[in-house]
Short mmCIF file of C-alpha atoms in Angstrom, two decimals:
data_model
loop_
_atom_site.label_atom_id
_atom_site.label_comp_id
_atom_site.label_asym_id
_atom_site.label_seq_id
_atom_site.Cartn_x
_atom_site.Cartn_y
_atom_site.Cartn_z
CA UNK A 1 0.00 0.00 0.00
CA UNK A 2 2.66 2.47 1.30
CA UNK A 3 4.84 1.64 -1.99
CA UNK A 4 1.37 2.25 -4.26
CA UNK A 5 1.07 5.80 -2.49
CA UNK A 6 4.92 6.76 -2.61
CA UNK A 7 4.71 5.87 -6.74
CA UNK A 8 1.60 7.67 -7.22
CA UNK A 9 3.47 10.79 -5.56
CA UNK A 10 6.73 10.66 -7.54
CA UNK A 11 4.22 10.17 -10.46
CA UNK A 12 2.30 13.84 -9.52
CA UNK A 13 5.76 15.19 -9.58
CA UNK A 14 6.92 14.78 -12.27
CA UNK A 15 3.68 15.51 -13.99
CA UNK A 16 3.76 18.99 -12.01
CA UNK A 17 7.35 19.65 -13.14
CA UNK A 18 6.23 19.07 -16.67
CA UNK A 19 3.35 21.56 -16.73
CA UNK A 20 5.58 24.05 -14.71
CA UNK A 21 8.38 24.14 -17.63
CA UNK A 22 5.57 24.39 -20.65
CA UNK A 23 3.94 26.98 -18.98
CA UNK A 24 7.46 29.12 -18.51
CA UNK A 25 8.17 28.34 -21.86
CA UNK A 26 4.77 29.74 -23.00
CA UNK A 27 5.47 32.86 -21.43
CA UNK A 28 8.83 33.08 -22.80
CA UNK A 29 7.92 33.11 -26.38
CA UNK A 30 4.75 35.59 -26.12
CA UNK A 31 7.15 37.71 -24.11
CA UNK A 32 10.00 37.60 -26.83
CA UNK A 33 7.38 38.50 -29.46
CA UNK A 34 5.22 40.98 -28.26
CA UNK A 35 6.81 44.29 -28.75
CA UNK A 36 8.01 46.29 -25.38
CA UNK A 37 6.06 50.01 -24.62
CA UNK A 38 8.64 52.58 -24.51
CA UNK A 39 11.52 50.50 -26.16
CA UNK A 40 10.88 49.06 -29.49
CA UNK A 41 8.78 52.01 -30.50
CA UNK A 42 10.62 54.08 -33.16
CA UNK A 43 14.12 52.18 -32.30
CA UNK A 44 14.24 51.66 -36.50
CA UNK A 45 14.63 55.10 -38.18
CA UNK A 46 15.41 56.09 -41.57
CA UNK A 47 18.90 58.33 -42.55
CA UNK A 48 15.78 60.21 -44.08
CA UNK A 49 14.43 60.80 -39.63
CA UNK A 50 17.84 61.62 -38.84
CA UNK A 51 18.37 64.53 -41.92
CA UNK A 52 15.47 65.68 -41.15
CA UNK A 53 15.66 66.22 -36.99
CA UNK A 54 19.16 67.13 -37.52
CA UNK A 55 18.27 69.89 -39.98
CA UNK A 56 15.41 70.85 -37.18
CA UNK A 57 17.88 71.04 -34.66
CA UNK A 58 20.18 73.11 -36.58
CA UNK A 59 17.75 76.17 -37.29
CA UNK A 60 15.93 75.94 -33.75
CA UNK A 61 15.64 79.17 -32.10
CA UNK A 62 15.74 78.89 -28.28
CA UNK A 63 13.81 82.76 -28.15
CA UNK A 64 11.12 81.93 -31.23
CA UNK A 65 8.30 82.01 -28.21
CA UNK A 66 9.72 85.61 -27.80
CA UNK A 67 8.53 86.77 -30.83
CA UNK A 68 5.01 88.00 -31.71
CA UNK A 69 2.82 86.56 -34.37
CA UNK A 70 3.42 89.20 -36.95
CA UNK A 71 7.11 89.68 -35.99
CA UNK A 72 10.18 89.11 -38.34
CA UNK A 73 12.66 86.43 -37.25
CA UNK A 74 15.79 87.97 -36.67
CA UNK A 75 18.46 86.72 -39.53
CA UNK A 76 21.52 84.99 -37.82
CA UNK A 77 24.23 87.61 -37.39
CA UNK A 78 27.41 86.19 -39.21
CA UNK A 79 30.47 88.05 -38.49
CA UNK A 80 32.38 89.48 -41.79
CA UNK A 81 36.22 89.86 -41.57
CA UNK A 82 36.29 92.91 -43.56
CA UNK A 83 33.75 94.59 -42.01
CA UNK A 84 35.79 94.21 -38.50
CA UNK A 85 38.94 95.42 -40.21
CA UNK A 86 37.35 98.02 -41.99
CA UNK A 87 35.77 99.24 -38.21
CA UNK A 88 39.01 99.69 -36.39
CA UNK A 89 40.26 102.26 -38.73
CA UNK A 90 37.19 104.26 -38.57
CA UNK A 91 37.53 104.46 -34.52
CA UNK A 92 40.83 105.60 -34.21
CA UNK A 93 40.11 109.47 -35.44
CA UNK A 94 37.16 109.61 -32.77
CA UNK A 95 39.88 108.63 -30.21
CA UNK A 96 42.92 110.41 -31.79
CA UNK A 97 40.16 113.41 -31.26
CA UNK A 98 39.01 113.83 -27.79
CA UNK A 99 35.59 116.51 -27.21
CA UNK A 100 37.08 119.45 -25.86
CA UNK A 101 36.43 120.04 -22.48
CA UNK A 102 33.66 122.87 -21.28
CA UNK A 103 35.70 126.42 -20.14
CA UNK A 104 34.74 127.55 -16.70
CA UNK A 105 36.26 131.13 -16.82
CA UNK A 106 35.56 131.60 -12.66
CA UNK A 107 37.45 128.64 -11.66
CA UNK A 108 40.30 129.92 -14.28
CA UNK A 109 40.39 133.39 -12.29
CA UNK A 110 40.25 132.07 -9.18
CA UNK A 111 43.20 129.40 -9.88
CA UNK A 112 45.36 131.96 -11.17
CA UNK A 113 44.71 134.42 -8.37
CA UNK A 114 45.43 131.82 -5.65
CA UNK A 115 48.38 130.86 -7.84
CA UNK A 116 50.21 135.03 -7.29
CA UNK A 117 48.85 135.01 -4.20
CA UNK A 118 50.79 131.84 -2.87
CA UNK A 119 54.51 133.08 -3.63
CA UNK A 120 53.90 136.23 -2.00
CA UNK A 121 52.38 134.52 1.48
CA UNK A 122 55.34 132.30 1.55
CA UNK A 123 57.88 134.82 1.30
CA UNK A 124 57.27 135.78 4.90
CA UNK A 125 57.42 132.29 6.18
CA UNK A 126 60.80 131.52 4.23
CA UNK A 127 62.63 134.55 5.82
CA UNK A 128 61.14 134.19 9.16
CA UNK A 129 61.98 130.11 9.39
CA UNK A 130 66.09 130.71 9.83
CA UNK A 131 67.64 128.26 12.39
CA UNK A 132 69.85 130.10 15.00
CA UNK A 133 71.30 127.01 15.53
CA UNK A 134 74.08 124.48 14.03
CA UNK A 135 74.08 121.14 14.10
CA UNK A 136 76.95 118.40 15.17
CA UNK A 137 76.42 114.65 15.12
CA UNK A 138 78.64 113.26 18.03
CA UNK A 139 80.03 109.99 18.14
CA UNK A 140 81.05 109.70 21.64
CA UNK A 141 82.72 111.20 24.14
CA UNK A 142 86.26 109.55 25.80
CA UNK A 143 88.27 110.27 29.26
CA UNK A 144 90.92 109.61 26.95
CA UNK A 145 92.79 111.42 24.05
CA UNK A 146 93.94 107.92 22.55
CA UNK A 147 90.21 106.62 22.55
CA UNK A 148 88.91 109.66 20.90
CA UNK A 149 91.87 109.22 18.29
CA UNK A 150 90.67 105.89 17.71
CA UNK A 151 87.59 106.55 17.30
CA UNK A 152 87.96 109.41 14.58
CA UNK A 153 90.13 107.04 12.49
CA UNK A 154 86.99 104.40 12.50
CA UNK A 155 85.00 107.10 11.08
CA UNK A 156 87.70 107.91 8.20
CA UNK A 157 87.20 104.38 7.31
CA UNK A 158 83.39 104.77 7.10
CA UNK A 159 84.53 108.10 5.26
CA UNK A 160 83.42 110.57 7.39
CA UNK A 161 85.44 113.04 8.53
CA UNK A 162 85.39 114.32 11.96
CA UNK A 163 87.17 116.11 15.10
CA UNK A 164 88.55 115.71 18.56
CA UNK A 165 87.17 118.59 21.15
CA UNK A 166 88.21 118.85 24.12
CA UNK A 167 86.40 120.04 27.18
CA UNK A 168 85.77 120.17 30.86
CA UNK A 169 82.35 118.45 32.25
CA UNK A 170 82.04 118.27 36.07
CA UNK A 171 85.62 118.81 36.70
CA UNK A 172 86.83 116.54 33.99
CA UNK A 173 88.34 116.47 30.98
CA UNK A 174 86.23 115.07 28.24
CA UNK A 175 87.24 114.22 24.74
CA UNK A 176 84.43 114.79 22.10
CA UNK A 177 84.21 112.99 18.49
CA UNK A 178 81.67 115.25 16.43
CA UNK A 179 81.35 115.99 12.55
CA UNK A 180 80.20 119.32 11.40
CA UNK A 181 78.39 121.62 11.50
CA UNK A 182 75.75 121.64 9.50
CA UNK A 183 73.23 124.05 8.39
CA UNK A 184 70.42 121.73 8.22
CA UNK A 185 69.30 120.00 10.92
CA UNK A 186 67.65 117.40 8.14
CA UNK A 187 71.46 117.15 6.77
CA UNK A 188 72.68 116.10 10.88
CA UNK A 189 69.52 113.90 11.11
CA UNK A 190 70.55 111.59 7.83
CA UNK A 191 74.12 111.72 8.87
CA UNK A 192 73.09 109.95 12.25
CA UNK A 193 71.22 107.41 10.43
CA UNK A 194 74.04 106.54 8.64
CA UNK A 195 76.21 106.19 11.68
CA UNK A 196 73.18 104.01 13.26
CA UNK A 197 72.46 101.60 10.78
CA UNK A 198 76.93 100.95 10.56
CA UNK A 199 76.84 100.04 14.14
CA UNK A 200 78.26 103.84 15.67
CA UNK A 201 76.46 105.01 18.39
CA UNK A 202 75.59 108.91 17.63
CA UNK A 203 73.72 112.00 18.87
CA UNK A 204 72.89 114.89 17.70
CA UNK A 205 73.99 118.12 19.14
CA UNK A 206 72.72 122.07 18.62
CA UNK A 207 74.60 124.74 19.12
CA UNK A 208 73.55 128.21 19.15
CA UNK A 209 75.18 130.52 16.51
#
């Protein structure tokens, strides 16, 4: 009995297996012939489609909606060689040939007026502006007469010349290493800067006239 039921079963089996693989195969081929939405339509075109569309492409007008119903299209501006070359030329006069600007005869008047009236406010200021004073750049000041010596040569080195004073502060005698005088306080001021920036301690010293 058992062996009747376990035949029977490997009979509905392969029966079922055998249904299963016609039916796939049924679906297969009505799948494989009918056409596919979206892909199959218009995947065949002509070289007469793809003039055409190209040709479209090629005079399509990205601002056509711009333009009214009884407007003119615009013709295509094509650039002409000669016409640039011929351009230039006819721009440099207008350049070469600035407008002339518009006269303003007060401001001239009052420009020249302020222009003689300058010198003469000056003049004042020049004579009244004269320094009393002279100016010395010292570059130290020794106990010693051989220090001071020694120090005057370094500055002939440098190539500046300068001289060895001697004088009494608070009951001593003090030797001083100046160059000058100068005129220009401006004239002692570079001077020191010099000295400063080759390593020389300076200072600069006024004396009155």
């Amino acid at each position: 009995m058992k062996k009747n039921q376990s035949g029977g079963t490997i009979v509905g089996l392969i029966i079922g297996l055998l249904i299963g693989l016609g039916v796939a195969l049924g679906v297969a081929v009505y799948v494989t012939k009918v056409p596919v939405p979206f892909l199959n339509k218009g995947a065949i075109r002509s070289s007469d489609q793809d003039n055409a569309e190209e040709q479209k492409n090629k005079n399509w007008d990205p601002n056509l909606p711009l333009y009214g119903k009884g407007s003119v299209r615009p013709a295509p501006a094509t650039a002409s060689p000669a016409a640039g070359v011929a351009a230039a030329p006819a721009s440099a006069p207008a350049a070469a040939n600035p407008a002339p600007m518009p006269s303003d005869p007060l401001g001239d008047l009052a420009k020249a007026r302020a222009g003689k009236s300058v010198p003469a406010a000056a003049a004042p200021t020049a004579a009244g502006s004269v320094d009393p004073f002279d100016y010395y750049v010292q570059a130290g000041a020794f106990r010693t007469q051989s220090d001071a010596d020694a120090q005057r040569a370094k500055l002939a080195m440098l190539g500046w010349e300068a001289r060895v004073n001697e004088r009494e502060q608070s009951g001593r005698t003090v030797f001083r290493v100046r160059i000058g005088p100068f005129v220009k306080r401006v004239d002692a001021e570079q001077l020191k800067e010099k000295l400063d920036g080759a390593g020389v301690e300076s200072a600069l010293v006024r004396v009155q006239r």
